[in-house]
Short mmCIF file of C-alpha atoms in Angstrom, two decimals:
data_model
loop_
_atom_site.label_atom_id
_atom_site.label_comp_id
_atom_site.label_asym_id
_atom_site.label_seq_id
_atom_site.Cartn_x
_atom_site.Cartn_y
_atom_site.Cartn_z
CA LEU A 294 -96.20 -36.77 -42.78
CA VAL A 295 -98.07 -34.90 -45.21
CA LEU A 296 -98.46 -38.08 -47.41
CA ALA A 297 -99.42 -40.04 -44.40
CA LEU A 298 -102.08 -37.38 -43.05
CA CYS A 299 -103.57 -36.73 -46.33
CA GLY A 300 -103.49 -40.45 -47.48
CA GLY A 301 -105.43 -41.18 -44.53
CA VAL A 302 -108.27 -39.11 -45.18
CA GLY A 303 -108.42 -39.38 -48.97
CA GLY A 304 -110.40 -42.47 -49.05
CA GLY A 305 -113.78 -40.79 -48.92
CA ALA A 306 -115.75 -38.37 -51.11
CA GLY A 307 -113.22 -35.52 -52.52
CA GLY A 308 -110.16 -38.13 -52.18
CA SER A 309 -108.67 -36.91 -55.34
CA ASP A 310 -108.76 -33.29 -54.18
CA VAL A 311 -106.73 -34.52 -51.17
CA ASP A 312 -104.51 -36.21 -53.04
CA ARG A 313 -103.81 -33.55 -55.26
CA HIS A 314 -103.11 -31.25 -52.11
CA ALA A 315 -100.89 -33.91 -50.60
CA THR A 316 -98.65 -34.05 -53.79
CA LEU A 317 -98.54 -30.00 -53.68
CA LEU A 318 -97.87 -29.87 -50.02
CA SER A 319 -95.22 -32.67 -50.20
CA THR A 320 -93.44 -30.79 -52.95
CA ILE A 321 -91.16 -28.11 -51.68
CA ASP A 322 -89.05 -25.99 -54.13
CA TYR A 323 -85.90 -24.57 -52.82
CA SER A 324 -84.49 -23.40 -56.01
CA ALA A 325 -85.02 -19.73 -55.35
CA ILE A 326 -83.45 -20.23 -52.24
CA GLU A 327 -80.37 -21.71 -53.84
CA ASP A 328 -80.08 -19.30 -56.50
CA MET A 329 -78.80 -16.95 -53.87
CA ASP A 330 -75.89 -18.95 -52.93
CA PRO A 331 -72.67 -16.72 -53.38
CA SER A 332 -70.69 -19.86 -54.57
CA ILE A 333 -72.40 -19.67 -58.06
CA SER A 334 -72.38 -15.79 -58.39
CA ASP A 335 -69.17 -15.88 -60.88
CA GLY A 336 -70.56 -18.59 -63.17
CA PHE A 337 -69.86 -21.75 -61.48
CA ARG A 338 -72.72 -24.35 -60.90
CA VAL A 339 -73.01 -27.07 -58.22
CA ILE A 340 -72.66 -30.67 -59.04
CA TYR A 341 -71.94 -32.10 -55.90
CA ASP A 342 -73.05 -30.85 -52.28
CA ARG A 343 -72.71 -33.65 -49.43
CA GLU A 344 -71.34 -34.03 -45.89
CA CYS A 345 -68.16 -36.08 -45.72
CA PRO A 346 -66.26 -37.61 -42.67
CA PHE A 347 -62.95 -35.65 -42.67
CA GLU A 348 -59.99 -36.35 -39.90
CA MET A 349 -58.94 -32.80 -39.17
CA ARG A 350 -55.21 -32.06 -38.39
CA VAL A 351 -53.10 -28.81 -37.67
CA GLN A 352 -49.55 -28.38 -39.03
CA GLN A 353 -47.60 -25.59 -37.51
CA ASN A 354 -44.86 -25.45 -40.16
CA THR A 355 -43.60 -27.44 -43.36
CA ALA A 356 -40.71 -28.67 -41.27
CA GLU A 357 -43.02 -30.43 -38.50
CA GLY A 358 -45.49 -33.21 -38.90
CA PRO A 359 -49.12 -33.03 -38.04
CA LYS A 360 -49.97 -32.62 -34.51
CA GLU A 361 -51.57 -35.46 -32.88
CA VAL A 362 -53.99 -37.59 -34.80
CA GLY A 363 -56.47 -35.08 -35.23
CA THR A 364 -60.19 -34.44 -34.67
CA HIS A 365 -63.00 -35.98 -36.61
CA ASP A 366 -65.89 -33.73 -38.29
CA ALA A 367 -68.56 -33.84 -40.77
CA VAL A 368 -67.51 -31.23 -43.66
CA LYS A 369 -69.90 -29.99 -46.15
CA VAL A 370 -67.98 -30.61 -49.44
CA LYS A 371 -69.35 -28.63 -52.47
CA ILE A 372 -67.98 -29.29 -56.03
CA LEU A 373 -68.45 -26.54 -58.83
CA ILE A 374 -67.53 -26.54 -62.40
CA THR A 375 -67.73 -24.29 -65.27
CA GLY A 376 -67.97 -25.52 -68.96
CA ARG A 377 -69.78 -28.74 -70.01
CA ASP A 378 -69.94 -31.73 -67.61
CA ASP A 379 -67.84 -34.03 -69.79
CA ASP A 380 -65.46 -31.04 -70.54
CA PRO A 381 -65.18 -28.56 -67.55
CA GLU A 382 -63.17 -25.26 -67.93
CA ALA A 383 -62.54 -25.01 -64.16
CA VAL A 384 -63.26 -27.24 -61.00
CA ARG A 385 -63.57 -25.81 -57.59
CA ILE A 386 -64.07 -27.37 -54.29
CA GLU A 387 -65.53 -25.56 -51.07
CA LEU A 388 -65.26 -26.74 -47.86
CA SER A 389 -67.48 -25.54 -44.93
CA SER A 390 -68.58 -26.88 -41.35
CA GLU A 391 -71.83 -26.55 -39.45
CA SER A 392 -69.72 -26.84 -36.24
CA ASP A 393 -67.45 -23.66 -37.22
CA LEU A 394 -69.17 -21.11 -39.28
CA PHE A 395 -65.95 -19.40 -40.13
CA PHE A 396 -64.46 -22.60 -41.47
CA HIS A 397 -64.18 -22.02 -45.17
CA TYR A 398 -61.66 -23.29 -47.72
CA THR A 399 -61.43 -23.69 -51.33
CA HIS A 400 -59.36 -25.56 -54.12
CA THR A 401 -59.67 -24.31 -57.96
CA ALA A 402 -57.99 -26.11 -60.92
CA ASP A 403 -58.02 -25.54 -64.34
CA GLU A 404 -56.72 -27.89 -67.04
CA GLU A 405 -53.25 -26.15 -66.74
CA GLY A 406 -53.48 -26.31 -62.94
CA PHE A 407 -54.47 -30.04 -63.07
CA ARG A 408 -51.88 -30.65 -65.52
CA ALA A 409 -49.03 -29.84 -62.88
CA LEU A 410 -50.86 -31.61 -60.24
CA GLN A 411 -51.14 -34.75 -62.78
CA GLU A 412 -47.26 -34.62 -62.94
CA GLU A 413 -46.51 -34.27 -59.47
CA GLN A 414 -48.59 -37.09 -58.39
CA LYS A 415 -48.34 -39.28 -61.36
CA LEU A 416 -52.18 -39.50 -61.90
CA MET A 417 -53.59 -41.75 -64.56
CA ILE A 418 -56.48 -39.32 -65.31
CA ASP A 419 -57.18 -36.36 -67.46
CA PHE A 420 -58.86 -33.10 -66.50
CA PRO A 421 -62.40 -33.85 -67.84
CA GLU A 422 -62.30 -36.97 -65.40
CA TYR A 423 -61.15 -34.94 -62.27
CA PRO A 424 -64.66 -33.94 -60.90
CA ASN A 425 -65.90 -37.54 -61.31
CA VAL A 426 -62.78 -39.14 -59.51
CA LEU A 427 -63.25 -36.54 -56.38
CA ILE A 428 -66.91 -37.45 -56.37
CA ARG A 429 -66.12 -41.13 -56.28
CA MET A 430 -63.38 -40.49 -53.52
CA LEU A 431 -65.56 -38.46 -51.47
CA ASN A 432 -68.72 -41.16 -51.78
CA ASN A 433 -66.14 -43.57 -50.88
CA CYS A 434 -65.30 -41.73 -47.65
CA ILE A 435 -68.60 -41.70 -46.69
CA LYS A 436 -69.49 -45.52 -47.36
CA GLU A 437 -66.33 -47.26 -46.64
CA LEU A 438 -65.09 -45.53 -43.84
CA HIS A 439 -62.79 -48.11 -42.59
CA THR A 440 -60.94 -48.31 -45.80
CA HIS A 441 -61.14 -44.79 -47.14
CA LEU A 442 -60.20 -41.60 -45.27
CA ALA A 443 -60.11 -37.92 -46.11
CA VAL A 444 -57.43 -36.28 -44.15
CA PHE A 445 -57.47 -32.51 -44.08
CA VAL A 446 -54.15 -30.79 -42.83
CA MET A 447 -54.36 -27.02 -41.92
CA HIS A 448 -51.18 -24.67 -41.89
CA ARG A 449 -51.38 -21.71 -39.57
CA ASP A 450 -50.49 -19.38 -42.73
CA GLY A 451 -54.01 -20.27 -44.36
CA GLN A 452 -52.95 -23.06 -46.67
CA ALA A 453 -54.40 -26.46 -46.25
CA ARG A 454 -54.04 -29.98 -47.88
CA LEU A 455 -56.97 -32.55 -48.42
CA ASP A 456 -55.37 -36.28 -48.53
CA PHE A 457 -57.61 -39.14 -49.81
CA ILE A 458 -56.27 -42.08 -48.22
CA GLN A 459 -57.05 -45.86 -48.67
CA ASN A 460 -56.33 -48.42 -46.01
CA MET A 461 -54.81 -51.47 -47.66
CA GLU A 462 -54.45 -53.27 -44.27
CA TYR A 463 -50.62 -53.81 -44.53
CA LYS A 464 -50.17 -50.15 -45.77
CA PHE A 465 -51.99 -46.68 -46.10
CA LEU A 466 -52.11 -45.65 -49.84
CA GLU A 467 -52.55 -42.09 -50.87
CA LEU A 468 -54.69 -41.89 -53.80
CA LEU A 469 -54.82 -37.99 -54.34
CA SER A 470 -54.10 -34.89 -52.47
CA CYS A 471 -55.62 -31.35 -53.25
CA THR A 472 -54.11 -27.98 -52.08
CA PHE A 473 -56.67 -25.47 -50.54
CA THR A 474 -56.67 -21.98 -49.23
CA ARG A 475 -58.71 -20.43 -46.46
CA SER A 476 -61.19 -17.98 -47.66
CA GLY A 477 -60.93 -14.19 -46.97
CA ASP A 478 -62.97 -12.36 -44.31
CA GLU A 479 -65.68 -10.93 -47.27
CA VAL A 480 -65.98 -14.45 -48.62
CA VAL A 481 -66.93 -16.00 -45.08
CA ARG A 482 -69.09 -13.21 -44.34
CA GLN A 483 -71.01 -13.64 -47.60
CA GLN A 484 -71.25 -17.47 -46.88
CA ILE A 485 -72.53 -17.01 -43.29
CA THR A 486 -75.07 -14.54 -44.65
CA TYR A 487 -76.25 -16.80 -47.24
CA ARG A 488 -76.53 -19.83 -44.82
CA TYR A 489 -78.30 -17.86 -42.04
CA ASN A 490 -80.90 -16.56 -44.79
CA ALA A 491 -81.34 -19.89 -46.44
CA LEU A 492 -82.18 -21.69 -43.29
CA LYS A 493 -84.37 -18.83 -42.32
CA SER A 494 -86.48 -19.21 -45.47
CA ARG A 495 -86.66 -22.82 -45.57
CA LEU A 496 -87.81 -22.60 -41.81
CA ALA A 497 -90.69 -20.16 -43.30
CA ILE A 498 -91.44 -22.45 -45.88
CA MET A 499 -91.79 -25.34 -43.70
CA GLN A 500 -94.04 -23.38 -41.17
CA ALA A 501 -96.31 -22.42 -44.07
CA ARG A 502 -96.55 -25.95 -45.19
CA LEU A 503 -97.43 -27.21 -41.81
CA GLN A 504 -100.02 -24.38 -41.75
CA ASP A 505 -101.50 -25.49 -45.14
CA VAL A 506 -101.54 -29.27 -43.68
CA ASN A 507 -103.49 -28.21 -40.72
CA ASN A 508 -106.25 -26.10 -42.55
CA LEU A 509 -106.44 -29.43 -44.75
CA VAL A 510 -107.16 -31.68 -42.01
CA LYS A 511 -109.10 -29.57 -40.16
CA ILE A 512 -111.50 -29.36 -43.11
CA LYS A 513 -111.45 -32.70 -43.97
CA THR A 514 -111.34 -34.73 -40.38
CA PRO A 515 -111.47 -32.29 -37.52
CA SER A 516 -111.02 -35.10 -35.03
CA LEU A 517 -107.82 -36.24 -36.32
CA LEU A 518 -106.36 -32.48 -36.05
CA LEU A 519 -107.58 -32.56 -32.34
CA GLN A 520 -105.98 -36.07 -31.87
CA LEU A 521 -102.80 -34.88 -33.40
CA GLN A 522 -102.55 -31.70 -31.34
CA LYS A 523 -103.16 -33.86 -28.15
CA ASP A 524 -100.34 -36.15 -29.09
CA ALA A 525 -98.17 -33.48 -29.79
CA ALA A 526 -98.63 -31.57 -26.44
CA GLY A 527 -98.32 -34.82 -24.58
CA GLY A 528 -94.78 -35.62 -26.17
CA ARG A 529 -93.50 -32.37 -24.74
#
């Protein structure tokens, strides 16, 4: 919207000034907000942050299979690491949901913990490859919904498991399984507070930018601003 409006009034005198304002207004820096994220307060840094379609199941106990087929939800997946990108010291996955503010699970692995996972599941990758493999599997679940599945099985005791499954037509192949733990009340409170404050800050920034655009258009082409206001009123 900013580029379209400013580009439309930039053809006359002072066009370069308008273009400069267009660039300024269309570039919004959220880094200060992201720095408040409690997930990075202990030295971790985010390398992946996307919503992924999950199949959510509830399991009563270890002796009982998952109830029903489960529901589907878009789960926000955040992958964080410490250390170098090509040689991480630890990897953490955080799961949250816009549909349930109190949903928050974490999976953490260092090289020693991954070794146990590697032996148990006969994985053919080493720990430095773990973050990229997770990212690739999540992206596959986003792009190839019919062949790649992310199934999240929750237990009543707060433990959970994320299974990455590939549909091979004639069978389902489990590629990787990660154990998760439901976050405590204090972590959940911190996450909800951060998400609320981040949303509030983003809204304030966008409102300020919108006012800047209004002022710019009002100066350069008042008639266009009146037309936009009429169109907005007519669309309500």
